Every structure is written in structure tokens, then in C-alpha cells.
mmCIF file of C-alpha atoms in Angstrom:
data_model
loop_
_atom_site.group_PDB
_atom_site.id
_atom_site.type_symbol
_atom_site.label_atom_id
_atom_site.label_comp_id
_atom_site.label_asym_id
_atom_site.label_seq_id
_atom_site.Cartn_x
_atom_site.Cartn_y
_atom_site.Cartn_z
ATOM 1 C CA MET C 1 49.179 -83.783 -24.786
ATOM 2 C CA LEU C 2 48.684 -80.227 -23.506
ATOM 3 C CA GLN C 3 49.554 -77.844 -26.287
ATOM 4 C CA LEU C 4 50.398 -74.200 -25.662
ATOM 5 C CA VAL C 5 49.961 -71.747 -28.519
ATOM 6 C CA ILE C 6 51.487 -68.273 -28.403
ATOM 7 C CA ILE C 7 50.620 -65.444 -30.784
ATOM 8 C CA ALA C 8 53.706 -63.283 -31.113
ATOM 9 C CA CYS C 9 52.402 -59.955 -29.884
ATOM 10 C CA SER C 10 51.898 -58.169 -26.583
ATOM 11 C CA VAL C 11 48.687 -56.409 -25.547
ATOM 12 C CA GLN C 12 47.071 -55.309 -22.302
ATOM 13 C CA SER C 13 43.554 -54.639 -23.551
ATOM 14 C CA TYR C 14 41.197 -55.811 -26.280
ATOM 15 C CA PHE C 15 42.494 -55.215 -29.784
ATOM 16 C CA LEU C 16 42.356 -57.028 -33.118
ATOM 17 C CA TRP C 17 45.019 -59.481 -31.912
ATOM 18 C CA ASP C 18 42.562 -60.981 -29.402
ATOM 19 C CA SER C 19 40.238 -61.984 -32.238
ATOM 20 C CA PHE C 20 43.195 -63.174 -34.325
ATOM 21 C CA THR C 21 44.336 -65.396 -31.440
ATOM 22 C CA SER C 22 40.821 -66.797 -31.102
ATOM 23 C CA GLY C 23 40.712 -67.472 -34.835
ATOM 24 C CA VAL C 24 44.020 -69.365 -34.754
ATOM 25 C CA ALA C 25 42.982 -71.443 -31.736
ATOM 26 C CA THR C 26 39.520 -72.233 -33.158
ATOM 27 C CA SER C 27 40.969 -73.160 -36.543
ATOM 28 C CA ILE C 28 43.481 -75.539 -34.932
ATOM 29 C CA MET C 29 40.665 -77.236 -33.007
ATOM 30 C CA HIS C 30 38.552 -77.393 -36.170
ATOM 31 C CA LYS C 31 41.361 -79.313 -37.843
ATOM 32 C CA SER C 32 41.178 -81.994 -35.115
ATOM 33 C CA ARG C 33 43.873 -80.362 -32.998
ATOM 34 C CA ASP C 34 46.660 -80.815 -35.522
ATOM 35 C CA PRO C 35 49.859 -81.521 -33.491
ATOM 36 C CA ASN C 36 51.801 -79.059 -35.640
ATOM 37 C CA GLY C 37 49.183 -76.353 -35.194
ATOM 38 C CA GLU C 38 48.040 -76.236 -38.834
ATOM 39 C CA ASN C 39 45.378 -73.526 -39.201
ATOM 40 C CA ASP C 40 43.905 -71.043 -41.671
ATOM 41 C CA PHE C 41 45.437 -67.868 -40.287
ATOM 42 C CA ALA C 42 49.056 -68.215 -39.177
ATOM 43 C CA GLU C 43 52.246 -70.151 -39.850
ATOM 44 C CA MET C 44 53.250 -72.090 -36.730
ATOM 45 C CA GLU C 45 56.621 -73.213 -35.406
ATOM 46 C CA PHE C 46 57.782 -75.015 -32.277
ATOM 47 C CA MET C 47 60.298 -72.881 -30.386
ATOM 48 C CA ASN C 48 62.198 -73.341 -27.129
ATOM 49 C CA ILE C 49 61.478 -70.233 -25.078
ATOM 50 C CA THR C 50 61.535 -68.835 -21.573
ATOM 51 C CA VAL C 51 60.177 -65.697 -19.962
ATOM 52 C CA VAL C 52 63.095 -63.455 -19.006
ATOM 53 C CA THR C 53 62.140 -61.634 -15.821
ATOM 54 C CA SER C 54 65.146 -59.347 -15.621
ATOM 55 C CA ASN C 55 66.685 -56.776 -17.892
ATOM 56 C CA LYS C 56 70.460 -56.472 -18.067
ATOM 57 C CA PRO C 57 72.301 -56.135 -15.791
ATOM 58 C CA TYR C 58 70.631 -59.271 -14.476
ATOM 59 C CA GLY C 59 69.844 -59.624 -10.810
ATOM 60 C CA VAL C 60 68.664 -56.043 -10.177
ATOM 61 C CA SER C 61 65.388 -56.510 -8.299
ATOM 62 C CA ASP C 62 62.676 -54.081 -7.267
ATOM 63 C CA GLY C 63 61.293 -56.480 -4.637
ATOM 64 C CA SER C 64 58.464 -57.738 -6.838
ATOM 65 C CA ASN C 65 59.911 -61.066 -8.035
ATOM 66 C CA PRO C 66 58.124 -63.949 -6.240
ATOM 67 C CA PHE C 67 60.718 -66.467 -7.473
ATOM 68 C CA PHE C 68 63.517 -64.908 -5.411
ATOM 69 C CA ASP C 69 62.458 -62.121 -3.062
ATOM 70 C CA GLY C 70 62.339 -63.207 0.553
ATOM 71 C CA LEU C 71 63.460 -66.763 -0.223
ATOM 72 C CA GLU C 72 66.750 -68.410 0.762
ATOM 73 C CA ILE C 73 66.352 -70.928 -2.084
ATOM 74 C CA PRO C 74 64.789 -69.648 -5.313
ATOM 75 C CA LYS C 75 61.738 -71.426 -6.655
ATOM 76 C CA PHE C 76 62.106 -73.956 -9.489
ATOM 77 C CA ASN C 77 65.874 -74.185 -8.877
ATOM 78 C CA LEU C 78 66.413 -70.896 -10.666
ATOM 79 C CA LYS C 79 69.841 -69.259 -10.576
ATOM 80 C CA LYS C 80 70.470 -66.133 -8.519
ATOM 81 C CA GLY C 81 71.806 -63.339 -10.670
ATOM 82 C CA GLY C 82 70.421 -65.027 -13.801
ATOM 83 C CA VAL C 83 67.847 -64.017 -16.370
ATOM 84 C CA HIS C 84 64.965 -64.638 -13.976
ATOM 85 C CA SER C 85 66.262 -62.820 -10.912
ATOM 86 C CA GLY C 86 65.066 -59.277 -11.566
ATOM 87 C CA HIS C 87 61.888 -57.833 -13.083
ATOM 88 C CA ASP C 88 60.323 -56.491 -16.332
ATOM 89 C CA GLY C 89 59.652 -59.723 -18.225
ATOM 90 C CA TYR C 90 59.775 -60.564 -21.891
ATOM 91 C CA THR C 91 59.919 -63.754 -23.991
ATOM 92 C CA MET C 92 63.200 -65.063 -25.447
ATOM 93 C CA GLU C 93 64.267 -68.126 -27.416
ATOM 94 C CA VAL C 94 66.790 -70.164 -25.369
ATOM 95 C CA THR C 95 68.348 -73.590 -24.950
ATOM 96 C CA GLY C 96 68.956 -75.598 -21.807
ATOM 97 C CA PRO C 97 66.884 -76.709 -18.820
ATOM 98 C CA GLU C 98 64.940 -73.441 -18.557
ATOM 99 C CA ALA C 99 63.588 -73.759 -22.110
ATOM 100 C CA VAL C 100 59.983 -74.828 -22.747
ATOM 101 C CA SER C 101 58.825 -76.093 -26.141
ATOM 102 C CA VAL C 102 55.962 -73.871 -27.266
ATOM 103 C CA LEU C 103 54.005 -73.651 -30.498
ATOM 104 C CA VAL C 104 54.364 -70.065 -31.731
ATOM 105 C CA ALA C 105 52.524 -68.208 -34.495
ATOM 106 C CA THR C 106 55.455 -66.624 -36.325
ATOM 107 C CA LYS C 107 53.740 -65.131 -39.378
ATOM 108 C CA ALA C 108 50.222 -64.330 -40.522
ATOM 109 C CA LYS C 109 49.123 -66.113 -43.673
ATOM 110 C CA PRO C 110 48.115 -64.018 -46.718
ATOM 111 C CA ASN C 111 44.466 -62.982 -46.752
ATOM 112 C CA ARG C 112 42.076 -64.950 -48.945
ATOM 113 C CA ASP C 113 38.402 -64.305 -49.519
ATOM 114 C CA ARG C 114 37.401 -67.156 -47.229
ATOM 115 C CA LEU C 115 39.680 -65.897 -44.461
ATOM 116 C CA ASN C 116 38.200 -62.439 -44.681
ATOM 117 C CA LEU C 117 34.739 -63.969 -44.343
ATOM 118 C CA VAL C 118 35.715 -66.023 -41.300
ATOM 119 C CA LEU C 119 37.389 -63.107 -39.527
ATOM 120 C CA HIS C 120 34.428 -60.856 -40.228
ATOM 121 C CA LEU C 121 31.772 -63.333 -39.058
ATOM 122 C CA ARG C 122 33.806 -64.434 -35.887
ATOM 123 C CA TYR C 123 32.081 -67.915 -35.971
ATOM 124 C CA THR C 124 28.727 -66.445 -34.908
ATOM 125 C CA ALA C 125 25.903 -68.804 -33.972
ATOM 126 C CA GLU C 126 23.843 -68.455 -37.120
ATOM 127 C CA ASN C 127 26.650 -69.686 -39.398
ATOM 128 C CA SER C 128 28.459 -71.984 -36.993
ATOM 129 C CA VAL C 129 27.659 -75.172 -38.943
ATOM 130 C CA LYS C 130 29.818 -73.912 -41.811
ATOM 131 C CA PHE C 131 32.807 -74.109 -39.509
ATOM 132 C CA GLY C 132 32.109 -77.460 -37.877
ATOM 133 C CA ALA C 133 29.933 -76.427 -34.926
ATOM 134 C CA PRO C 134 26.912 -78.650 -34.175
ATOM 135 C CA ARG C 135 24.052 -76.323 -35.082
ATOM 136 C CA ASP C 136 22.686 -73.199 -36.688
ATOM 137 C CA THR C 137 20.306 -70.974 -34.773
ATOM 138 C CA ASP C 138 16.753 -70.632 -36.012
ATOM 139 C CA HIS C 139 16.606 -67.157 -34.461
ATOM 140 C CA PRO C 140 19.260 -64.878 -35.974
ATOM 141 C CA GLU C 141 17.295 -61.928 -34.602
ATOM 142 C CA LEU C 142 18.574 -62.853 -31.135
ATOM 143 C CA ARG C 143 22.195 -62.185 -32.027
ATOM 144 C CA GLN C 144 23.852 -58.781 -31.888
ATOM 145 C CA PRO C 145 23.042 -56.970 -35.150
ATOM 146 C CA LEU C 146 25.839 -56.193 -37.577
ATOM 147 C CA ALA C 147 26.822 -52.581 -38.169
ATOM 148 C CA LEU C 148 25.344 -52.569 -41.680
ATOM 149 C CA GLU C 149 22.062 -53.928 -40.314
ATOM 150 C CA VAL C 150 21.932 -51.138 -37.726
ATOM 151 C CA TRP C 151 22.645 -48.617 -40.464
ATOM 152 C CA GLU C 152 19.869 -49.975 -42.669
ATOM 153 C CA SER C 153 17.457 -49.856 -39.728
ATOM 154 C CA VAL C 154 18.362 -46.214 -39.068
ATOM 155 C CA LEU C 155 17.811 -45.311 -42.709
ATOM 156 C CA LYS C 156 14.339 -46.894 -42.671
ATOM 157 C CA SER C 157 13.339 -44.751 -39.688
ATOM 158 C CA LEU C 158 14.822 -41.545 -41.092
ATOM 159 C CA ASP C 159 12.371 -38.758 -41.877
ATOM 160 C CA SER C 160 12.422 -37.371 -45.398
ATOM 161 C CA GLY C 161 15.091 -34.700 -45.739
ATOM 162 C CA SER C 162 16.784 -35.622 -42.452
ATOM 163 C CA LYS C 163 20.509 -36.309 -42.203
ATOM 164 C CA ILE C 164 22.717 -38.247 -39.805
ATOM 165 C CA THR C 165 25.672 -37.133 -37.686
ATOM 166 C CA ILE C 166 28.160 -39.900 -36.822
ATOM 167 C CA LEU C 167 30.575 -40.032 -33.882
ATOM 168 C CA ALA C 168 33.327 -42.660 -34.321
ATOM 169 C CA ASN C 169 35.649 -43.482 -31.422
ATOM 170 C CA GLY C 170 37.242 -46.696 -32.674
ATOM 171 C CA PRO C 171 38.711 -48.138 -35.885
ATOM 172 C CA LEU C 172 36.792 -46.891 -38.927
ATOM 173 C CA THR C 173 36.046 -50.342 -40.374
ATOM 174 C CA ASN C 174 32.268 -50.172 -39.968
ATOM 175 C CA LEU C 175 32.010 -46.641 -41.301
ATOM 176 C CA ALA C 176 34.122 -47.550 -44.327
ATOM 177 C CA ASN C 177 31.891 -50.561 -45.021
ATOM 178 C CA ILE C 178 28.814 -48.325 -44.823
ATOM 179 C CA ILE C 179 30.364 -45.862 -47.280
ATOM 180 C CA LEU C 180 31.320 -48.633 -49.700
ATOM 181 C CA SER C 181 27.940 -50.360 -49.448
ATOM 182 C CA ASP C 182 25.954 -47.553 -51.029
ATOM 183 C CA LYS C 183 27.098 -44.690 -53.253
ATOM 184 C CA ASN C 184 24.242 -42.537 -51.916
ATOM 185 C CA THR C 185 25.467 -42.814 -48.316
ATOM 186 C CA SER C 186 27.358 -39.518 -48.382
ATOM 187 C CA SER C 187 24.189 -37.599 -49.191
ATOM 188 C CA LEU C 188 22.571 -38.907 -45.985
ATOM 189 C CA ILE C 189 25.458 -38.058 -43.621
ATOM 190 C CA GLN C 190 25.692 -34.477 -42.432
ATOM 191 C CA ASP C 191 28.860 -34.669 -40.298
ATOM 192 C CA VAL C 192 31.387 -37.212 -39.073
ATOM 193 C CA TYR C 193 33.271 -36.676 -35.811
ATOM 194 C CA ILE C 194 36.304 -38.944 -35.482
ATOM 195 C CA VAL C 195 38.011 -39.435 -32.130
ATOM 196 C CA GLY C 196 41.438 -40.694 -33.118
ATOM 197 C CA GLY C 197 44.399 -40.115 -35.361
ATOM 198 C CA ASN C 198 47.626 -38.365 -34.473
ATOM 199 C CA ILE C 199 48.927 -35.221 -36.146
ATOM 200 C CA ASN C 200 52.711 -35.387 -35.927
ATOM 201 C CA TYR C 201 54.205 -31.916 -35.988
ATOM 202 C CA ASN C 202 57.972 -31.901 -36.560
ATOM 203 C CA ASN C 203 58.372 -35.529 -35.359
ATOM 204 C CA THR C 204 57.630 -34.525 -31.765
ATOM 205 C CA ASP C 205 54.085 -35.809 -31.238
ATOM 206 C CA LYS C 206 54.255 -39.515 -30.413
ATOM 207 C CA GLY C 207 51.419 -41.925 -31.102
ATOM 208 C CA ASN C 208 50.187 -44.769 -28.887
ATOM 209 C CA VAL C 209 50.782 -47.989 -30.884
ATOM 210 C CA PHE C 210 52.752 -49.661 -28.110
ATOM 211 C CA THR C 211 52.601 -53.097 -29.779
ATOM 212 C CA ILE C 212 54.780 -51.899 -32.684
ATOM 213 C CA PRO C 213 57.649 -49.823 -31.209
ATOM 214 C CA LEU C 214 58.919 -48.888 -34.680
ATOM 215 C CA ASN C 215 55.618 -47.143 -35.413
ATOM 216 C CA GLU C 216 56.151 -44.106 -33.235
ATOM 217 C CA TYR C 217 53.608 -41.686 -34.671
ATOM 218 C CA ALA C 218 50.380 -43.594 -35.399
ATOM 219 C CA GLU C 219 47.280 -43.681 -33.228
ATOM 220 C CA PHE C 220 45.719 -47.087 -32.547
ATOM 221 C CA ASN C 221 42.310 -46.517 -34.170
ATOM 222 C CA MET C 222 43.946 -45.538 -37.456
ATOM 223 C CA PHE C 223 46.625 -48.240 -37.172
ATOM 224 C CA LEU C 224 44.161 -51.111 -36.691
ATOM 225 C CA ASP C 225 42.509 -50.479 -40.054
ATOM 226 C CA PRO C 226 44.421 -47.885 -42.094
ATOM 227 C CA LEU C 227 42.649 -48.825 -45.339
ATOM 228 C CA ALA C 228 39.284 -48.125 -43.724
ATOM 229 C CA ALA C 229 40.602 -44.799 -42.425
ATOM 230 C CA LYS C 230 41.824 -43.900 -45.903
ATOM 231 C CA THR C 231 38.409 -44.787 -47.362
ATOM 232 C CA VAL C 232 36.619 -42.548 -44.872
ATOM 233 C CA PHE C 233 38.950 -39.570 -45.302
ATOM 234 C CA HIS C 234 38.676 -39.824 -49.089
ATOM 235 C CA SER C 235 34.879 -40.110 -49.020
ATOM 236 C CA GLY C 236 34.213 -36.389 -49.346
ATOM 237 C CA LEU C 237 32.281 -36.312 -46.043
ATOM 238 C CA ASP C 238 32.424 -33.308 -43.725
ATOM 239 C CA ILE C 239 34.895 -34.627 -41.122
ATOM 240 C CA THR C 240 35.926 -33.156 -37.775
ATOM 241 C CA LEU C 241 38.965 -34.830 -36.210
ATOM 242 C CA ILE C 242 39.618 -34.946 -32.449
ATOM 243 C CA PRO C 243 43.233 -36.162 -32.537
ATOM 244 C CA LEU C 244 45.329 -37.843 -29.870
ATOM 245 C CA GLY C 245 47.261 -34.700 -28.948
ATOM 246 C CA ILE C 246 44.170 -32.726 -27.895
ATOM 247 C CA GLN C 247 42.730 -35.771 -26.110
ATOM 248 C CA ARG C 248 45.840 -35.922 -23.955
ATOM 249 C CA LYS C 249 45.234 -32.340 -22.853
ATOM 250 C CA VAL C 250 41.918 -33.196 -21.169
ATOM 251 C CA CYS C 251 42.695 -36.358 -19.234
ATOM 252 C CA ALA C 252 42.852 -35.159 -15.621
ATOM 253 C CA PHE C 253 40.666 -37.413 -13.462
ATOM 254 C CA PRO C 254 40.675 -35.181 -10.329
ATOM 255 C CA LYS C 255 39.461 -32.114 -12.235
ATOM 256 C CA ILE C 256 36.539 -33.804 -13.973
ATOM 257 C CA LEU C 257 35.522 -35.642 -10.787
ATOM 258 C CA GLU C 258 35.608 -32.391 -8.828
ATOM 259 C CA ARG C 259 33.337 -30.778 -11.399
ATOM 260 C CA LEU C 260 30.913 -33.725 -11.413
ATOM 261 C CA HIS C 261 30.794 -33.651 -7.607
ATOM 262 C CA VAL C 262 29.212 -30.184 -7.571
ATOM 263 C CA THR C 263 26.746 -30.680 -10.445
ATOM 264 C CA LYS C 264 23.118 -31.653 -9.939
ATOM 265 C CA ARG C 265 22.660 -35.309 -9.042
ATOM 266 C CA THR C 266 20.747 -36.538 -12.050
ATOM 267 C CA PRO C 267 20.949 -40.308 -12.680
ATOM 268 C CA GLU C 268 23.282 -39.646 -15.605
ATOM 269 C CA ALA C 269 25.637 -37.464 -13.553
ATOM 270 C CA VAL C 270 25.734 -39.969 -10.683
ATOM 271 C CA PHE C 271 26.452 -42.859 -13.050
ATOM 272 C CA ALA C 272 29.212 -40.945 -14.861
ATOM 273 C CA ARG C 273 30.860 -39.903 -11.585
ATOM 274 C CA ARG C 274 30.843 -43.469 -10.256
ATOM 275 C CA LEU C 275 32.218 -44.890 -13.503
ATOM 276 C CA ILE C 276 34.990 -42.287 -13.813
ATOM 277 C CA SER C 277 35.833 -42.711 -10.116
ATOM 278 C CA ARG C 278 36.277 -46.436 -10.687
ATOM 279 C CA LEU C 279 38.559 -45.827 -13.658
ATOM 280 C CA HIS C 280 40.604 -43.373 -11.605
ATOM 281 C CA ARG C 281 40.918 -45.829 -8.742
ATOM 282 C CA LEU C 282 42.066 -48.578 -11.105
ATOM 283 C CA GLN C 283 44.694 -46.261 -12.534
ATOM 284 C CA LEU C 284 46.017 -45.420 -9.060
ATOM 285 C CA GLU C 285 46.066 -48.969 -7.741
ATOM 286 C CA HIS C 286 47.174 -51.112 -10.706
ATOM 287 C CA HIS C 287 49.994 -50.436 -13.155
ATOM 288 C CA ARG C 288 48.115 -52.308 -15.876
ATOM 289 C CA TYR C 289 45.479 -49.561 -15.907
ATOM 290 C CA GLN C 290 47.738 -46.560 -16.462
ATOM 291 C CA HIS C 291 45.984 -45.902 -19.774
ATOM 292 C CA MET C 292 42.551 -45.335 -18.187
ATOM 293 C CA ASP C 293 42.691 -41.560 -18.694
ATOM 294 C CA THR C 294 42.387 -42.268 -22.423
ATOM 295 C CA PHE C 295 38.630 -42.553 -21.900
ATOM 296 C CA LEU C 296 38.418 -38.916 -20.800
ATOM 297 C CA GLY C 297 39.831 -37.955 -24.164
ATOM 298 C CA GLU C 298 37.180 -40.041 -25.900
ATOM 299 C CA ILE C 299 34.451 -38.165 -24.013
ATOM 300 C CA LEU C 300 35.805 -35.038 -25.707
ATOM 301 C CA GLY C 301 34.350 -36.290 -28.976
ATOM 302 C CA ALA C 302 30.810 -36.326 -27.594
ATOM 303 C CA VAL C 303 31.214 -32.896 -25.991
ATOM 304 C CA THR C 304 32.639 -31.455 -29.212
ATOM 305 C CA LEU C 305 29.665 -32.826 -31.124
ATOM 306 C CA GLY C 306 26.987 -31.741 -28.675
ATOM 307 C CA ALA C 307 28.183 -28.579 -26.953
ATOM 308 C CA ASP C 308 28.403 -24.982 -28.106
ATOM 309 C CA HIS C 309 32.045 -24.560 -29.128
ATOM 310 C CA SER C 310 32.148 -21.109 -27.584
ATOM 311 C CA THR C 311 31.494 -22.604 -24.131
ATOM 312 C CA THR C 312 34.636 -24.749 -24.364
ATOM 313 C CA ASN C 313 36.757 -22.147 -26.189
ATOM 314 C CA SER C 314 37.369 -24.691 -28.926
ATOM 315 C CA ALA C 315 39.628 -23.735 -31.823
ATOM 316 C CA PHE C 316 39.645 -25.542 -35.178
ATOM 317 C CA GLN C 317 41.856 -25.466 -38.253
ATOM 318 C CA VAL C 318 41.204 -26.970 -41.662
ATOM 319 C CA LYS C 319 44.152 -28.975 -43.024
ATOM 320 C CA SER C 320 44.782 -31.476 -45.798
ATOM 321 C CA ILE C 321 45.320 -34.905 -44.236
ATOM 322 C CA ARG C 322 46.591 -38.136 -45.777
ATOM 323 C CA VAL C 323 46.436 -41.499 -43.975
ATOM 324 C CA VAL C 324 49.347 -43.878 -44.619
ATOM 325 C CA ALA C 325 48.094 -47.346 -45.646
ATOM 326 C CA THR C 326 50.945 -49.200 -47.346
ATOM 327 C CA GLY C 327 50.879 -52.533 -45.521
ATOM 328 C CA ALA C 328 54.049 -51.665 -43.573
ATOM 329 C CA GLU C 329 53.445 -51.891 -39.820
ATOM 330 C CA SER C 330 56.152 -49.329 -39.099
ATOM 331 C CA VAL C 331 54.185 -46.511 -40.777
ATOM 332 C CA ASP C 332 50.574 -47.674 -41.285
ATOM 333 C CA GLY C 333 47.989 -45.463 -39.618
ATOM 334 C CA GLN C 334 50.209 -42.394 -39.500
ATOM 335 C CA MET C 335 48.730 -39.093 -40.629
ATOM 336 C CA LYS C 336 50.574 -36.656 -42.852
ATOM 337 C CA ILE C 337 49.762 -33.056 -43.683
ATOM 338 C CA ASP C 338 49.784 -33.227 -47.476
ATOM 339 C CA LYS C 339 48.558 -30.194 -49.416
ATOM 340 C CA LYS C 340 48.835 -32.070 -52.721
ATOM 341 C CA ASP C 341 47.231 -35.468 -52.065
ATOM 342 C CA GLY C 342 45.552 -34.938 -48.691
ATOM 343 C CA LYS C 343 41.848 -34.418 -48.014
ATOM 344 C CA SER C 344 40.402 -31.397 -46.250
ATOM 345 C CA VAL C 345 39.607 -32.116 -42.575
ATOM 346 C CA LYS C 346 38.581 -29.817 -39.730
ATOM 347 C CA ILE C 347 40.903 -30.513 -36.779
ATOM 348 C CA LEU C 348 40.260 -29.621 -33.138
ATOM 349 C CA GLU C 349 43.530 -27.963 -32.130
ATOM 350 C CA ASN C 350 42.721 -26.330 -28.814
ATOM 351 C CA VAL C 351 40.160 -26.544 -26.031
ATOM 352 C CA ASP C 352 39.957 -25.028 -22.545
ATOM 353 C CA ASP C 353 40.159 -28.078 -20.289
ATOM 354 C CA THR C 354 38.331 -26.427 -17.371
ATOM 355 C CA ALA C 355 35.549 -25.251 -19.671
ATOM 356 C CA TYR C 356 35.375 -28.736 -21.203
ATOM 357 C CA TYR C 357 34.928 -30.413 -17.818
ATOM 358 C CA GLY C 358 32.263 -27.858 -16.973
ATOM 359 C CA ALA C 359 30.365 -28.380 -20.236
ATOM 360 C CA PHE C 360 30.411 -32.146 -19.717
ATOM 361 C CA ALA C 361 29.165 -31.913 -16.128
ATOM 362 C CA ASN C 362 26.537 -29.294 -16.920
ATOM 363 C CA ARG C 363 25.042 -31.388 -19.712
ATOM 364 C CA LEU C 364 24.822 -34.461 -17.461
ATOM 365 C CA GLY C 365 23.326 -32.346 -14.672
ATOM 366 C CA ASP C 366 20.664 -30.766 -16.891
ATOM 367 C CA GLU C 367 17.369 -32.024 -15.475
ATOM 368 C CA GLN C 368 15.592 -31.153 -18.735
ATOM 369 C CA GLN C 369 17.870 -33.638 -20.518
ATOM 370 C CA SER C 370 17.698 -36.290 -17.796
ATOM 371 C CA ALA C 371 15.800 -39.561 -17.951
ATOM 372 C CA VAL C 372 12.297 -39.349 -16.490
ATOM 373 C CA VAL C 373 13.049 -42.380 -14.317
ATOM 374 C CA GLY C 374 16.602 -43.026 -13.231
ATOM 375 C CA SER C 375 16.278 -46.237 -11.224
ATOM 376 C CA PHE C 376 13.900 -48.924 -10.036
ATOM 377 C CA GLN C 377 13.840 -47.330 -6.573
ATOM 378 C CA GLU C 378 12.698 -44.058 -8.081
ATOM 379 C CA GLN C 379 10.015 -45.847 -10.076
ATOM 380 C CA ARG C 380 8.811 -47.614 -6.922
ATOM 381 C CA ARG C 381 8.541 -44.285 -5.113
ATOM 382 C CA THR C 382 6.493 -42.962 -8.023
ATOM 383 C CA TRP C 383 4.126 -45.935 -7.789
ATOM 384 C CA SER C 384 3.718 -45.514 -4.027
ATOM 385 C CA ARG C 385 2.537 -41.907 -4.316
ATOM 386 C CA PRO C 386 -1.209 -41.343 -4.761
ATOM 387 C CA PRO C 387 -2.217 -39.980 -8.168
ATOM 388 C CA LYS C 388 -2.776 -36.239 -8.455
#
């Protein structure tokens, strides 16, 4: 029997839910494909559902519905003017001939120590036998190293008296684990630059957690692991925050591409221009890629870390920030200005977008900072020249 499993969430890119879905599916298979979907991570229930492809009033079409548009007889004997005759789809529980019985994950099971271990290890090759896979690898060095292993390697190579500056542009899980792993960590970290978070002034600055509509003011990196974010902000480290609001100010593809077009053609500048051009083209051609300009905001973190702030006219303010981590999806990950219980954070509040694009392009076009060899073709030309 073909069994369809749905995890009750909606995403368009990689987030934690992708790994959660994989965990549910793998656990079901590990339990010999239990017909009721028994697994370690979620409570399952058979539901009769359909995909509604029209919002009310039903039947209003934008010409994009392949079941009806251009056809005298709709496909699959669907009804004109019904729930499938328009556009903008969503899933709904129904009865009748249009319903399909689907196994749905309706609720996540409470965390246990073993579950935390499984989710963290993601069934990697070196421990696969523990979860029913046929083998362990004799070469764990071939796998991707864990964040803590990378950190330990960096510490071993660190010169005496040297300190580390960290740039984080995702959930703060790894950084929190590093902080919790060693009480002396803070003494080795000079600065932390965090690209993420949303400062909500007067309930007007919306976040970007589109999977939880009730959570209007959180930013995804903080929302995905609010406890980790709280750990980092309470660590006493010197933190500079590049929040969502300022990222949104510097997300104009045409401007940054124009600036990269006139900079020196170092391998780094050429690569960056091609990559950003591809992202821009995806955004223009496909509605699923409307969020691509987010990556320009993430570049702001690197420029803020590496560039002279006077060249970008950057303005900072120090404020006391508290991260909400209560376990309630409607508020988790939100940031509050809290003079009593908050922690002091330096926040990037303004930047000249034109100056920012220029600083980014100039750094990539700096031949003194460029790789000695940018491509195999360049290396081959070097080999073909007689030695001096």
C-alpha cells in the first residue's frame, strides 16, 4: 500500500521542518512501516483532505489553473465554480468523492533525551547502526565535521593571546552549544556579529516567520531556536546585531549589480556578480523566489564586520534586548527592548545603501585581497609562460 505522510506546515525553503519531516519518515520506516504511522517524533492521524485551489468566492480564476483553464470539460470530473476552480491553494479536511485519506502529523511528541540525540545526529553514517542501518563507517573523518569539532580545531590553531570574531547568519544553536560547552569560551571571543532578529518599534516592524501567521514580529533565525538565542544574548559577549529592518533597506539587486559591473574583475568580484545575477533572475522569473533579496541583507553582516564603518555611514545604538523563549509559537523569537531584564547589545540602526554597495564591490575588486589564482584557465596560462 502506498502511504502518504503529511507534516502539517508550509515552507518554501530549507528550515527545521525539513529535518523534522525526514525524522518522522525515517522513524516510520525504522518501525517496519507501521500502517498507522507510529514514530518517535509526531502523533499521526488519518484525515480525509483535499487541496483547495480557490479562495472564496470560488471560481475566480487568474488563468493559471490547469484543471479548468482552456478546457471544455475539467480534469478529474471536477466541478466548475467549486473549490478547485480558482487559484491560491491550501489544504482542507473534507468529505465526499474529492477527499483523499492521508496520514497527517498533527502534533509533535514531547522531547526526550533520546529524541534530542536523534535529531541532533540526523542519522549520520558513523552512528547509523544504532538506528537500524546496515553499517557504521570506519572513517568518521570523511564526514562533515560537527560545529563543536570545528571550534575545537580553531582553538588548537589559535596563537597565544589571540581572540576570535564570529559572524552568525543563521539560528544560534551552534554558538549556544559552544558557549555552554566551556565556561572559558567567552574569554576567547572578541566580538559576535549576528545577522538576524527583529526590533519591533511600536508594533509596526513586521517579522518574516511566514509559517506561523500569529507570530507577526519574530525573525526566522531567532524563532527557529529562541532558547539558543537567549543563551547567546545572556552570555556577556560583545554582540553587534544586524536586524531584519536594516537588512531590508539594502536589498536592491539592480544597484548592487550596477556597482559590481564597474569594479575590477577579480575572480571574487566576477563570481559574486554572477551569483547575485542568478538570484535576481530567479526572483524576476519565479514567484517562489521572491525572497531572494534576503541574501543581500545577509551580506551586510560581512561588510559591517570587515569594512570601516565611516565608509558606509553606519550608525549604531546600544540597547537592552530580551529574546522571548516561552515555548509559545505565537511569540517565540521576538525581541523586546527591556531596560530591566534585557542585555546590552549594539544595534546597527542606519547605513547608507549606496555606500554599502560600494564598500562591498570595492573589497571584492581589491587585487591585493584577491586570490593569487582564480581559475584553472589562469593557472594553465601561468604554466605556459616561461619562467622569469
